[in-house]
C-alpha positions as a printed NumPy array, in Angstrom:
array([[151.754,  89.289,  65.897],
       [149.87 ,  86.012,  65.433],
       [151.545,  82.637,  65.846],
       [150.493,  79.074,  65.16 ],
       [147.419,  77.711,  63.36 ],
       [145.281,  80.74 ,  64.269],
       [147.465,  82.923,  62.056],
       [145.989,  81.282,  58.951],
       [142.371,  81.359,  60.183],
       [140.449,  84.199,  58.552],
       [137.552,  83.761,  60.997],
       [139.932,  84.683,  63.825],
       [142.231,  87.159,  62.1  ],
       [139.609,  89.366,  60.419],
       [137.539,  90.153,  63.576],
       [140.806,  90.868,  65.399],
       [141.891,  93.314,  62.69 ],
       [138.512,  95.065,  62.837],
       [138.771,  95.36 ,  66.618],
       [142.318,  96.722,  66.447],
       [141.632,  98.941,  63.459],
       [144.8  ,  97.796,  61.721],
       [146.168,  94.687,  59.974],
       [147.982,  92.075,  62.008],
       [151.202,  90.367,  61.046],
       [150.393,  86.666,  60.651],
       [153.92 ,  85.347,  61.025],
       [157.534,  86.281,  61.613],
       [160.864,  84.864,  60.588],
       [161.933,  81.965,  62.791],
       [165.326,  83.578,  63.354],
       [163.739,  86.758,  64.72 ],
       [161.586,  84.784,  67.148],
       [164.532,  82.673,  68.274],
       [166.685,  85.761,  68.865],
       [163.917,  87.428,  70.866],
       [163.409,  84.314,  72.994],
       [167.162,  84.02 ,  73.627],
       [167.464,  87.674,  74.689],
       [164.477,  87.361,  77.029],
       [165.886,  84.172,  78.572],
       [169.315,  85.765,  79.047],
       [167.79 ,  88.717,  80.904],
       [165.776,  86.372,  83.135],
       [168.882,  84.339,  84.011],
       [170.969,  87.465,  84.664],
       [168.257,  88.882,  86.917],
       [167.985,  85.615,  88.895],
       [171.769,  85.644,  89.472],
       [171.673,  89.218,  90.728],
       [173.482,  90.574,  87.707],
       [172.405,  93.771,  85.953],
       [170.039,  92.909,  83.136],
       [169.32 ,  95.027,  80.112],
       [166.1  ,  96.845,  79.618],
       [163.923,  97.416,  76.596],
       [162.962, 101.042,  76.009],
       [160.456, 102.491,  73.583],
       [161.612, 105.643,  71.758],
       [159.28 , 108.559,  71.132],
       [158.315, 108.634,  67.452],
       [157.408, 112.347,  67.224],
       [158.263, 115.444,  69.237],
       [155.999, 116.71 ,  72.029],
       [155.949, 120.442,  72.629],
       [154.178, 123.69 ,  73.49 ],
       [152.811, 126.418,  71.259],
       [154.661, 129.727,  71.391],
       [152.778, 132.991,  70.995],
       [153.748, 133.231,  67.319],
       [152.354, 129.744,  66.616],
       [155.663, 127.884,  66.414],
       [156.299, 124.863,  68.589],
       [158.708, 124.795,  71.504],
       [159.828, 121.195,  71.841],
       [159.824, 119.577,  75.273],
       [160.625, 116.041,  74.166],
       [162.598, 115.446,  70.979],
       [161.883, 112.53 ,  68.634],
       [163.622, 109.301,  69.692],
       [163.542, 110.305,  73.379],
       [163.747, 107.114,  75.421],
       [160.699, 106.414,  77.537],
       [159.846, 106.924,  80.326],
       [160.844, 110.591,  80.421],
       [160.02 , 113.673,  82.464],
       [160.636, 117.404,  81.997],
       [159.954, 120.597,  83.945],
       [159.474, 123.85 ,  82.014],
       [159.196, 127.131,  83.946],
       [157.797, 130.489,  82.862],
       [157.148, 133.803,  84.672],
       [153.629, 135.12 ,  85.269],
       [152.135, 138.398,  86.462],
       [149.196, 138.409,  88.853],
       [145.866, 138.749,  87.059],
       [147.293, 137.943,  83.615],
       [145.47 , 135.265,  81.588],
       [147.648, 132.55 ,  80.09 ],
       [147.189, 129.306,  78.182],
       [149.35 , 126.225,  77.779],
       [148.722, 123.99 ,  74.761],
       [150.45 , 120.679,  74.064],
       [151.04 , 119.23 ,  70.594],
       [152.764, 116.221,  69.069],
       [154.55 , 116.228,  65.735],
       [157.746, 117.274,  64.023],
       [156.416, 120.338,  62.17 ],
       [157.671, 123.813,  63.094],
       [154.13 , 125.236,  63.288],
       [152.148, 123.942,  66.265],
       [148.91 , 123.918,  64.243],
       [150.474, 121.459,  61.782],
       [150.955, 118.937,  64.584],
       [148.456, 116.803,  66.496],
       [146.546, 118.489,  69.327],
       [147.091, 116.811,  72.715],
       [145.349, 119.176,  75.11 ],
       [145.733, 122.363,  77.072],
       [144.714, 124.57 ,  79.945],
       [143.672, 128.22 ,  80.206],
       [143.789, 130.102,  83.493],
       [144.598, 133.419,  85.174],
       [147.723, 133.864,  87.276],
       [146.732, 134.142,  90.93 ],
       [150.081, 135.583,  91.926],
       [153.19 , 136.936,  90.25 ],
       [156.015, 134.464,  90.129],
       [157.116, 131.369,  88.302],
       [154.785, 128.662,  87.068],
       [156.235, 125.231,  86.374],
       [154.813, 122.859,  83.773],
       [155.694, 119.259,  84.601],
       [155.273, 116.803,  81.743],
       [155.765, 113.076,  82.087],
       [155.755, 110.326,  79.463],
       [155.235, 106.776,  80.729],
       [156.981, 103.719,  79.305],
       [153.983, 103.082,  77.039],
       [153.918, 106.692,  75.775],
       [151.056, 108.01 ,  77.931],
       [151.424, 111.74 ,  78.597],
       [150.568, 113.422,  81.894],
       [150.966, 117.148,  82.482],
       [150.301, 119.528,  85.356],
       [151.03 , 123.111,  86.31 ],
       [152.435, 124.149,  89.664],
       [151.735, 127.745,  90.696],
       [153.961, 129.928,  92.928],
       [151.512, 129.195,  95.754],
       [152.083, 125.452,  95.396],
       [148.675, 124.819,  93.855],
       [148.657, 122.141,  91.145],
       [146.465, 122.302,  88.038],
       [145.998, 119.296,  85.763],
       [146.333, 119.968,  82.047],
       [143.349, 118.483,  80.225],
       [144.594, 116.015,  77.636],
       [141.85 , 115.118,  75.199],
       [141.558, 114.076,  71.55 ],
       [138.621, 116.503,  71.248],
       [140.342, 119.382,  69.467],
       [138.898, 122.895,  69.947],
       [137.835, 125.   ,  66.988],
       [140.358, 127.032,  64.988],
       [139.146, 130.239,  66.672],
       [139.51 , 128.733,  70.149],
       [142.98 , 127.423,  69.329],
       [144.038, 130.858,  68.059],
       [142.952, 132.478,  71.342],
       [144.823, 129.86 ,  73.379],
       [148.004, 130.253,  71.327],
       [147.879, 134.072,  71.667],
       [147.877, 133.635,  75.45 ],
       [150.945, 131.42 ,  75.433],
       [153.549, 132.589,  77.966],
       [156.356, 131.524,  75.614],
       [157.701, 133.954,  73.058],
       [160.295, 133.558,  70.343],
       [163.677, 134.962,  71.311],
       [164.946, 136.823,  68.275],
       [168.556, 136.379,  67.152],
       [169.041, 140.165,  67.336],
       [168.572, 140.018,  71.102],
       [170.688, 136.956,  71.748],
       [173.366, 136.964,  69.04 ],
       [177.093, 137.295,  69.513],
       [177.136, 140.797,  67.997],
       [174.606, 142.075,  70.532],
       [176.568, 140.554,  73.409],
       [179.797, 142.168,  72.143],
       [178.093, 145.567,  71.877],
       [176.89 , 145.267,  75.467],
       [180.363, 144.201,  76.595],
       [182.062, 147.202,  74.969],
       [179.288, 149.572,  76.011],
       [178.077, 150.472,  72.526]])
């Protein structure tokens, strides 16, 4: 958002747009600016008087999730999640079994249709439960790490450099998350188990 005389200066605006890679908004309605200034001032006064002040939060625009073994995405953070946010997702492992965790962002059901965020491939050192801890900062920066049953922490590599389609397919096949079918979790199945049939 540009304000004042510089907003009309092409020599200033155009290099800024090239540097940002997107157009800038040269002006805003006076009422919007006045309302924003009033809200900011009110929060400053409330804070100085020891009263609880409001807080501005940035919502997540698209879901962040993990690839299941069948290629669908298991959502960790839903769209419109208020930032900052943190989640822990656990999964069982068997000693010596290779596994891969891949992170994606988007609202599509298929992980491959979403944006690649990063991943990690490893071999379980011990049978037990691995915990994936994902954290989104207030500005939307994602951090992720794995905690093994032994207490060892592994950082998940988050990089815009997306692996090839073949490499992604291998990683997704090693996902520890599977789709739970309705036949195994539905009400009818539970009733059959209850009545012993």
